[in-house]
Coordinates of N, CA and C in Angstrom, one line a residue:
X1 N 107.8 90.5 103.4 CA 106.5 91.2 103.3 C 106.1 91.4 101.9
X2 N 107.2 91.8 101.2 CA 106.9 91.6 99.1 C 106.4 90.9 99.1
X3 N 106.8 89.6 99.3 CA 106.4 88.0 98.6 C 105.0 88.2 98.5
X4 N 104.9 88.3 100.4 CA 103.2 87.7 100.3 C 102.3 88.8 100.6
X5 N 102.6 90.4 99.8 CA 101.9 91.1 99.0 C 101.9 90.5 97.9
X6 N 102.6 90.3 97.2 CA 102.8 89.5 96.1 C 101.5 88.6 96.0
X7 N 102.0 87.2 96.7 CA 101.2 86.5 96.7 C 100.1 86.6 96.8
X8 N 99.4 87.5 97.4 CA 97.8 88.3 97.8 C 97.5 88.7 96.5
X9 N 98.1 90.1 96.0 CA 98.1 90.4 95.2 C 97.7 89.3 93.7
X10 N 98.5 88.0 93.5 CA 98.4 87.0 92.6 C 97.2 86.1 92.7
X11 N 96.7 86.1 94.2 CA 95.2 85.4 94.5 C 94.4 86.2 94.5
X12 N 94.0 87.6 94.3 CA 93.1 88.6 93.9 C 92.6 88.5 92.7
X13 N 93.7 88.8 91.7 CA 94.1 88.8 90.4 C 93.1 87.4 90.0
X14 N 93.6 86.3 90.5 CA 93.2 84.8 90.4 C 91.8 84.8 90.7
X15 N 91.6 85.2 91.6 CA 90.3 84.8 91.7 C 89.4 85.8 91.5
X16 N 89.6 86.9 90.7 CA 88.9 87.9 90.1 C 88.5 87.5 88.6
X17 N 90.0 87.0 88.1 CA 89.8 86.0 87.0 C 88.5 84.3 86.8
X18 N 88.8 84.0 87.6 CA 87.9 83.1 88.0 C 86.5 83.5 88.0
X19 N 86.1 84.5 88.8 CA 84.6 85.3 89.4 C 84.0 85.9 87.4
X20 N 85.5 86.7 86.9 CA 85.1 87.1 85.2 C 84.4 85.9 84.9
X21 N 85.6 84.6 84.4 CA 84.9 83.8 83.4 C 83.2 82.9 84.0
X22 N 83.5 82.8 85.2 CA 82.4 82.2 85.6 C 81.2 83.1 85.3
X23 N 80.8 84.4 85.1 CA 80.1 85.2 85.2 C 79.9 85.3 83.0
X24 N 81.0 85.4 82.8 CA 81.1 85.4 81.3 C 80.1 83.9 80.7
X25 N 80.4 82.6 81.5 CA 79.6 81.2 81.5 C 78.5 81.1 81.6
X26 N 78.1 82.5 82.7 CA 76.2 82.1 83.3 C 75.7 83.3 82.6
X27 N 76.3 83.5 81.5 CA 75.6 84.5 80.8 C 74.4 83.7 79.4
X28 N 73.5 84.6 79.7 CA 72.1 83.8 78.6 C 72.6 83.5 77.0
X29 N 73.3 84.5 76.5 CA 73.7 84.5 74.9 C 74.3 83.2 75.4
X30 N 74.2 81.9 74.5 CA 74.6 80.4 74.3 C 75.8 80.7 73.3
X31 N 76.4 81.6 72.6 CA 77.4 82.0 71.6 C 78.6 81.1 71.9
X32 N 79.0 80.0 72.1 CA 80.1 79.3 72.9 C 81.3 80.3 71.9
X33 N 81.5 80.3 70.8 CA 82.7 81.4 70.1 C 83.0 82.6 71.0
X34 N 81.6 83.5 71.3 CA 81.7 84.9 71.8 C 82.4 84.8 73.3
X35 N 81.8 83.7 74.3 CA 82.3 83.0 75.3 C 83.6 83.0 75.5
X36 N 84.1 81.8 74.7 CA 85.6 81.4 74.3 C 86.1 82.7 74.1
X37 N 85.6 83.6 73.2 CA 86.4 84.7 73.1 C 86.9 85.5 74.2
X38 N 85.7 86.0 74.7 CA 86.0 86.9 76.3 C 86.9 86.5 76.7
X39 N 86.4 84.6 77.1 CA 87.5 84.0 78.5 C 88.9 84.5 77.7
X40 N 89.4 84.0 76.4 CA 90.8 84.4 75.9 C 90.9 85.9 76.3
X41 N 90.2 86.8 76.7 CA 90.9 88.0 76.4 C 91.1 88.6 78.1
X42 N 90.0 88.2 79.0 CA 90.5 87.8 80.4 C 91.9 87.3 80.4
X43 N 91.7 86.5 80.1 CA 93.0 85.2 80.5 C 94.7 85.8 79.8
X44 N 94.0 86.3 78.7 CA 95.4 87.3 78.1 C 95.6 88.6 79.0
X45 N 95.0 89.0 79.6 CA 95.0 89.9 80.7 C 95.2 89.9 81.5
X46 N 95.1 88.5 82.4 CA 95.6 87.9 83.3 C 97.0 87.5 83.1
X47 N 97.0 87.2 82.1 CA 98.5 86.5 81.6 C 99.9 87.9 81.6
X48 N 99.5 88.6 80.9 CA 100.3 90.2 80.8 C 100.2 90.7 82.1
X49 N 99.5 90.7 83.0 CA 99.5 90.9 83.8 C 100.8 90.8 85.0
X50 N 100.9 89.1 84.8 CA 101.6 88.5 85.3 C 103.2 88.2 84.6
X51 N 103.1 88.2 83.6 CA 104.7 87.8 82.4 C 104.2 88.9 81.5
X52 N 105.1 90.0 82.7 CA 105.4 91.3 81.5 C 106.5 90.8 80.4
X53 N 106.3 91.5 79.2 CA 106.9 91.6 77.9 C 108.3 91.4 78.3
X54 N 108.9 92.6 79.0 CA 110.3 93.1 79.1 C 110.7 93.4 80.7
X55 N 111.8 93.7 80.9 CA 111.9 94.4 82.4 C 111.5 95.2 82.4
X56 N 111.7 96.2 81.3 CA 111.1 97.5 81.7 C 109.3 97.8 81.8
X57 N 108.8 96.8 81.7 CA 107.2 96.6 81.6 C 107.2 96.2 82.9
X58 N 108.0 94.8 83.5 CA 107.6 95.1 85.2 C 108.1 96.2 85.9
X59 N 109.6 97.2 85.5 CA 109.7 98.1 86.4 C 108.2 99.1 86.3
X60 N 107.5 99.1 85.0 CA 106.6 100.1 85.1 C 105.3 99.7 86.1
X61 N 105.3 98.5 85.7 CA 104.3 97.8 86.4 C 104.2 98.0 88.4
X62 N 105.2 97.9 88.5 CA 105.9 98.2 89.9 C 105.5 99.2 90.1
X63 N 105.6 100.7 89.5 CA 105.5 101.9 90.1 C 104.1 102.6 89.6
X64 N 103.5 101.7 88.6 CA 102.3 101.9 88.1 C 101.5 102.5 89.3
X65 N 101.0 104.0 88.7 CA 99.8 104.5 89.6 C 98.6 103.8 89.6
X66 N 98.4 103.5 91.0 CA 96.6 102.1 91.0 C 95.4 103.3 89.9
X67 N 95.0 102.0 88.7 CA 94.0 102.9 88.0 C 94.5 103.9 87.4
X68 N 95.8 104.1 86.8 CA 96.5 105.3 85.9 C 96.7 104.4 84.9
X69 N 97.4 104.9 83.5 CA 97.8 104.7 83.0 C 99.7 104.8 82.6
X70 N 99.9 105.2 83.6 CA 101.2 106.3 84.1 C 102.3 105.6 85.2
X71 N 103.2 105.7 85.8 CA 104.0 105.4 86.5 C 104.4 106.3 86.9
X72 N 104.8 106.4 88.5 CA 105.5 107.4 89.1 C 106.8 107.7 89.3
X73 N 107.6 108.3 89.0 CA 109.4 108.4 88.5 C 109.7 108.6 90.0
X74 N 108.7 109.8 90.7 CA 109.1 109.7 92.0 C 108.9 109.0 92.8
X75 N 108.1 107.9 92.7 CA 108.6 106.9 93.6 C 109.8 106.0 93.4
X76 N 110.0 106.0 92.2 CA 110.7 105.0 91.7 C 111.9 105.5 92.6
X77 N 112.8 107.0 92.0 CA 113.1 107.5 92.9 C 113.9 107.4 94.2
X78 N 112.7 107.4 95.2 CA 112.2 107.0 96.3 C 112.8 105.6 96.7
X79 N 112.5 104.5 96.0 CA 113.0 103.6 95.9 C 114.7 103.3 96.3
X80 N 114.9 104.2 95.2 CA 116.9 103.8 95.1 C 117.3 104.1 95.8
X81 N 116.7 105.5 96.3 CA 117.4 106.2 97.6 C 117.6 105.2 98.7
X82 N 116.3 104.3 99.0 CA 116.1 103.6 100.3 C 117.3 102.3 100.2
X83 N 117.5 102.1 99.0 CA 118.0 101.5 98.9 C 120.0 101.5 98.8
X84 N 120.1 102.6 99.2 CA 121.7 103.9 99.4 C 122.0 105.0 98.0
X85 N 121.4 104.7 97.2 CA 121.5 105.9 96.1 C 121.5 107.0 96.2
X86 N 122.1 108.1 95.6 CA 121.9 108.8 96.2 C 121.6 109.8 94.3
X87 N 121.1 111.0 94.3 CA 121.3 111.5 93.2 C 122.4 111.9 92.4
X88 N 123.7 112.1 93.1 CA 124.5 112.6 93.0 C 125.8 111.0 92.2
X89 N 124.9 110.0 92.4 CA 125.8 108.6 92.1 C 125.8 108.7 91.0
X90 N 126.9 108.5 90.5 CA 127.7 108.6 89.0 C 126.7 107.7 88.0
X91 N 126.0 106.4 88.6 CA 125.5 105.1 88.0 C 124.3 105.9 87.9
X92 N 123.9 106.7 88.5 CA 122.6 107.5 88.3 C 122.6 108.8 87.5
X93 N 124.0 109.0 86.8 CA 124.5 110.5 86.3 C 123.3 110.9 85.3
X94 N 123.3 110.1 83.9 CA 122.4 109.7 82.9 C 121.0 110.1 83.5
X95 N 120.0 109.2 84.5 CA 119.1 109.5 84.8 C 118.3 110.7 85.2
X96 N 119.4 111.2 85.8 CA 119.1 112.2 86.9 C 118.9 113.7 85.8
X97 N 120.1 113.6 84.7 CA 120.0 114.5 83.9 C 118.9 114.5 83.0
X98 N 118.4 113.5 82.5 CA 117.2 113.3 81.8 C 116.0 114.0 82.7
X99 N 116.1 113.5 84.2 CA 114.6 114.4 84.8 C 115.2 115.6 84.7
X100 N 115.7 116.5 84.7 CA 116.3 117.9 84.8 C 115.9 118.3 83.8
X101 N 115.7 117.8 82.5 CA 115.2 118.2 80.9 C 114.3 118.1 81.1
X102 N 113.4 117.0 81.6 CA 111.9 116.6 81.4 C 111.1 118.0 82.8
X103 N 111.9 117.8 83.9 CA 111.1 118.8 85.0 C 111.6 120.4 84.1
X104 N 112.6 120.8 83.4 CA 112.9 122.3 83.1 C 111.3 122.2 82.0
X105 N 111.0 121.4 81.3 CA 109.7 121.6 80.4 C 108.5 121.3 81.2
X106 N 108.2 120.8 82.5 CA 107.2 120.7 83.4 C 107.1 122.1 84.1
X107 N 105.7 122.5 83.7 CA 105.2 123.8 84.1 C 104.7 123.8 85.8
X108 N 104.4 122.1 86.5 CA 103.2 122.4 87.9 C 104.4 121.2 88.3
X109 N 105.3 121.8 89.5 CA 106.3 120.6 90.2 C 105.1 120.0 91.2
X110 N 104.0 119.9 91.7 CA 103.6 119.7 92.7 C 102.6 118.3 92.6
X111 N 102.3 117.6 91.3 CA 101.8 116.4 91.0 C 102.5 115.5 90.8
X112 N 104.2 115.6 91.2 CA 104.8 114.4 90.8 C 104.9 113.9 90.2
X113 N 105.9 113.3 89.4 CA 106.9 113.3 87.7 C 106.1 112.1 87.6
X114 N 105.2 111.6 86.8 CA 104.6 110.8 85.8 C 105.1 110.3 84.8
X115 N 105.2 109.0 84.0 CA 105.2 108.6 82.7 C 104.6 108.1 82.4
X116 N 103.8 107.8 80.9 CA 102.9 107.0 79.9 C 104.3 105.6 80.0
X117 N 103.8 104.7 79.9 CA 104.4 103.4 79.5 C 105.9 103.5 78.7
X118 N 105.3 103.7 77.3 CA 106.4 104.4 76.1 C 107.2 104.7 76.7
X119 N 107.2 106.1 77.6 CA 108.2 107.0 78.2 C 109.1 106.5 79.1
X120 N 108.6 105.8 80.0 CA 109.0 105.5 81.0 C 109.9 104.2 80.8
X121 N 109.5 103.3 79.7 CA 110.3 102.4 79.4 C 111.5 103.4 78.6
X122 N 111.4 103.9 77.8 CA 112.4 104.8 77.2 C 113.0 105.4 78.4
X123 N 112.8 106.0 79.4 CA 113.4 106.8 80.5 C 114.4 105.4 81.2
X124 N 113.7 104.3 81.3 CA 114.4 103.2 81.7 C 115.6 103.2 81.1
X125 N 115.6 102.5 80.0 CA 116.8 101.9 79.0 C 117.6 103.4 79.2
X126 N 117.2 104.5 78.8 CA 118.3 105.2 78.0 C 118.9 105.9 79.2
X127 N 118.5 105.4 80.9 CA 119.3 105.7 82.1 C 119.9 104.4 82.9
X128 N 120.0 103.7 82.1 CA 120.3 102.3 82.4 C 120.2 101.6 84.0
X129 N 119.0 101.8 83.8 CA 118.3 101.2 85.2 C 118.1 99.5 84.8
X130 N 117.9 99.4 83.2 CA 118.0 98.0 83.4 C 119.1 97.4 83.0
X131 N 120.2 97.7 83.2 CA 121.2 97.2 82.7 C 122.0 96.4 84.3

């Protein structure tokens, strides 16, 4: 069922790309430079989209809130659990302590633990989720 969310997912993307530049083409300004330009900056957008930087850019990508700029820790979470983790797992020791710091300075528990990109890639590495 991933895959071919996936794959949906990859023909949306595609042909939303497609629908931009074609729309970028039937525009009146003749500028073929300004043109070329857009399409490159679509297409680089398309591109990152798809061949994140690092792992920890697709784990973000993964848990990315639709339309945030942010990632959700608790789903991620969520995730490991389902997958037999448990909090208490030694391989999780690091992690787990890190949210305990970050939630004791969180004033409102009820919106669910967020990160900016930066963070969350740093919350990655330095709980060795990608190792």
């Amino acid at each position: 069922m991933l895959a071919s969310q996936s794959l949906r997912q990859r023909t949306d993307h595609s042909e939303k790309t497609v629908e931009t530049i074609g729309a970028i083409l039937q525009q009146e300004d003749t500028s073929v430079k300004r043109k070329v330009s857009k399409t490159m900056e679509v297409l680089k957008s398309a591109h990152e989209t798809f061949h994140p930087a690092s792992p920890a850019d697709l784990i973000f990508e993964l848990f990315k809130v639709p339309n945030k700029e942010y990632a959700s820790i608790t789903k991620l979470l969520k995730v490991l659990k389902s997958f037999g983790l448990r909090e208490r797992d030694p391989r999780l020791k690091e992690m787990m302590e890190r949210i305990q710091q970050i939630e004791d300075l969180r004033e409102d528990d009820n919106q669910g633990f967020h990160l900016r990109r930066h963070a969350f890639k740093e919350f990655c590495g330095v709980s060795g989720i990608l190792h």
